[in-house]
Coordinates of C-alpha atoms in Angstrom, one line a residue:
A1326 CA 40.0 53.5 53.2
G1327 CA 37.9 52.2 50.4
T1328 CA 34.5 53.0 52.1
F1329 CA 35.6 56.5 52.8
A1330 CA 36.6 57.1 49.2
Q1331 CA 33.5 55.9 47.9
K1332 CA 31.7 58.3 50.1
G1333 CA 33.9 61.1 48.9
D1334 CA 35.8 61.6 52.0
F1335 CA 39.3 61.4 50.4
K1336 CA 41.2 63.0 53.5
L1337 CA 40.1 60.2 55.7
A1338 CA 40.5 57.6 53.1
L1339 CA 44.1 58.8 52.7
Q1340 CA 44.7 58.9 56.3
N1341 CA 43.5 55.3 56.8
I1342 CA 45.5 54.1 53.7
D1343 CA 48.8 56.0 55.0
D1344 CA 48.3 54.3 58.4
A1345 CA 48.0 50.8 56.7
I1346 CA 51.1 51.5 54.5
S1347 CA 53.2 52.6 57.5
K1348 CA 52.3 49.4 59.6
T1349 CA 52.7 47.0 56.7
A1350 CA 54.2 48.7 53.7
A1351 CA 52.1 46.4 51.6
D1352 CA 52.0 47.2 48.0
K1353 CA 48.2 46.5 47.8
F1354 CA 47.7 49.7 50.1
K1355 CA 50.0 51.7 48.0
F1356 CA 47.9 50.5 44.9
Q1357 CA 44.8 51.6 46.7
K1358 CA 46.3 55.0 47.7
A1359 CA 46.9 55.6 44.0
Q1360 CA 43.4 54.8 43.1
I1361 CA 42.3 57.3 45.7
F1362 CA 44.3 59.8 44.0
Q1363 CA 42.8 59.0 40.7
R1364 CA 39.2 59.5 42.3
M1365 CA 40.4 62.7 43.5
A1366 CA 41.6 63.7 40.0
K1367 CA 45.4 63.9 41.2
H1368 CA 46.6 61.9 38.4
E1369 CA 50.3 63.0 38.8
D1370 CA 50.3 61.8 42.4
A1371 CA 48.8 58.5 41.2
I1372 CA 51.1 58.2 38.4
S1373 CA 54.1 58.7 40.7
I1374 CA 52.8 55.7 43.0
F1375 CA 52.1 53.4 40.0
T1376 CA 55.5 54.1 38.6
K1377 CA 57.2 53.4 42.0
L1378 CA 55.2 50.1 42.1
I1379 CA 56.5 49.2 38.6
D1380 CA 60.0 50.1 39.5
D1381 CA 59.7 48.0 42.3
G1382 CA 59.0 45.0 40.5
I1383 CA 55.1 45.1 40.7
Q1384 CA 54.4 44.8 37.0
V1385 CA 50.8 43.5 37.0
R1386 CA 48.0 44.3 34.5
D1387 CA 46.1 46.6 37.0
V1388 CA 49.2 48.9 37.8
Y1389 CA 49.9 49.5 34.1
S1390 CA 46.1 49.9 33.3
H1391 CA 45.5 52.4 36.0
R1392 CA 48.6 54.4 35.2
A1393 CA 47.8 54.5 31.6
N1394 CA 44.3 55.6 32.5
S1395 CA 45.9 58.5 34.6
Y1396 CA 48.2 59.6 31.8
M1397 CA 45.0 59.6 29.5
A1398 CA 43.3 62.1 32.0
I1399 CA 46.1 64.4 31.8
K1400 CA 46.8 64.1 28.1
Q1401 CA 50.0 62.4 28.1
Y1402 CA 49.1 60.2 25.3
N1403 CA 52.5 59.0 24.5
S1404 CA 52.8 57.7 27.9
A1405 CA 49.5 56.2 28.0
K1406 CA 50.1 54.5 24.6
A1407 CA 53.5 52.9 25.9
D1408 CA 51.6 51.5 28.8
Y1409 CA 48.7 50.2 26.7
E1410 CA 51.3 48.6 24.5
K1411 CA 52.7 46.7 27.3
L1412 CA 49.2 45.3 28.1
Q1413 CA 48.7 44.4 24.5
A1414 CA 51.6 42.3 24.4
I1415 CA 50.2 40.3 27.2
Y1416 CA 46.4 40.7 26.3
P1417 CA 46.4 41.0 22.6
D1418 CA 42.6 40.3 22.2
A1419 CA 41.5 42.8 25.2
P1420 CA 39.1 45.1 23.3
G1421 CA 39.6 47.9 25.7
I1422 CA 43.3 48.5 24.7
Y1423 CA 42.1 49.1 21.1
L1424 CA 39.5 51.5 22.1
N1425 CA 42.3 53.4 24.0
F1426 CA 44.5 53.3 21.0
A1427 CA 41.6 54.6 18.9
Q1428 CA 41.2 57.6 21.5
I1429 CA 44.9 58.5 21.5
A1430 CA 44.9 58.4 17.7
E1431 CA 41.9 60.8 17.7
A1432 CA 43.6 63.1 20.1
N1433 CA 46.8 63.1 18.1
N1434 CA 44.7 63.6 14.7
Q1435 CA 45.6 60.2 13.2
P1436 CA 42.2 59.2 11.6
R1437 CA 43.6 56.1 9.8
E1438 CA 45.0 54.9 12.9
A1439 CA 42.0 55.6 15.0
L1440 CA 39.8 53.8 12.3
K1441 CA 42.1 50.8 12.4
N1442 CA 41.8 50.4 16.3
Y1443 CA 38.1 51.0 16.2
V1444 CA 37.8 48.0 13.7
I1445 CA 40.1 46.0 16.0
Y1446 CA 37.9 47.0 19.0
L1447 CA 34.7 45.8 17.5
K1448 CA 36.3 42.5 16.4
Y1449 CA 37.1 41.7 20.0
V1450 CA 34.4 43.3 21.9
N1451 CA 31.5 41.2 23.3
P1452 CA 28.4 43.5 22.5
E1453 CA 26.8 42.3 25.7
S1454 CA 29.7 43.3 27.8
V1455 CA 29.7 47.2 27.1
P1456 CA 26.7 49.5 27.3
A1457 CA 24.8 50.0 24.1
E1458 CA 25.5 53.6 24.1
E1459 CA 29.1 53.1 23.9
L1460 CA 29.0 50.5 21.1
Q1461 CA 26.7 52.8 19.2
R1462 CA 29.1 55.7 19.8
V1463 CA 32.1 53.5 18.5
Q1464 CA 30.1 52.2 15.5
T1465 CA 28.9 55.8 14.7
R1466 CA 32.3 57.2 14.7
L1467 CA 33.8 54.2 12.7
K1468 CA 31.3 55.1 9.9
Q1469 CA 32.4 58.9 10.2
L1470 CA 35.9 57.9 9.7
Q1471 CA 35.2 55.3 6.8
G1472 CA 33.5 58.1 5.1
S1473 CA 36.4 60.5 5.3
N1474 CA 39.0 57.9 4.4
P1475 CA 38.4 56.5 1.0

């Protein structure tokens, strides 16, 4: 299924993953199906599967992270933030969480909150682990926010 999804043949990918689910009912295949829906930009479908996995007791980082990303994609920022807060409780020094918090704050027109989270992001991020363009974008935005918040 993964190969078909990478090639953009989502119909065949879903057929294969549904076949695997019907034979095994394995949660890993359900997770993969949700990821295929994400790649198809069918985020509501992905969220539905991720939520079912969580309700069934599969409360691992990847499920919350992917569900939060789908919430972000459809601009359900409060739901995304709730998932990121769960992740933050487990991984308080994970830089990506703070970048997501900053983006949510920006979307909600909360510049002080965005500023705070960009600062924390830069504190924890390894500059060699992210593209230079992303780091530059965050640093530029941080300076803009600092200039508008005395």
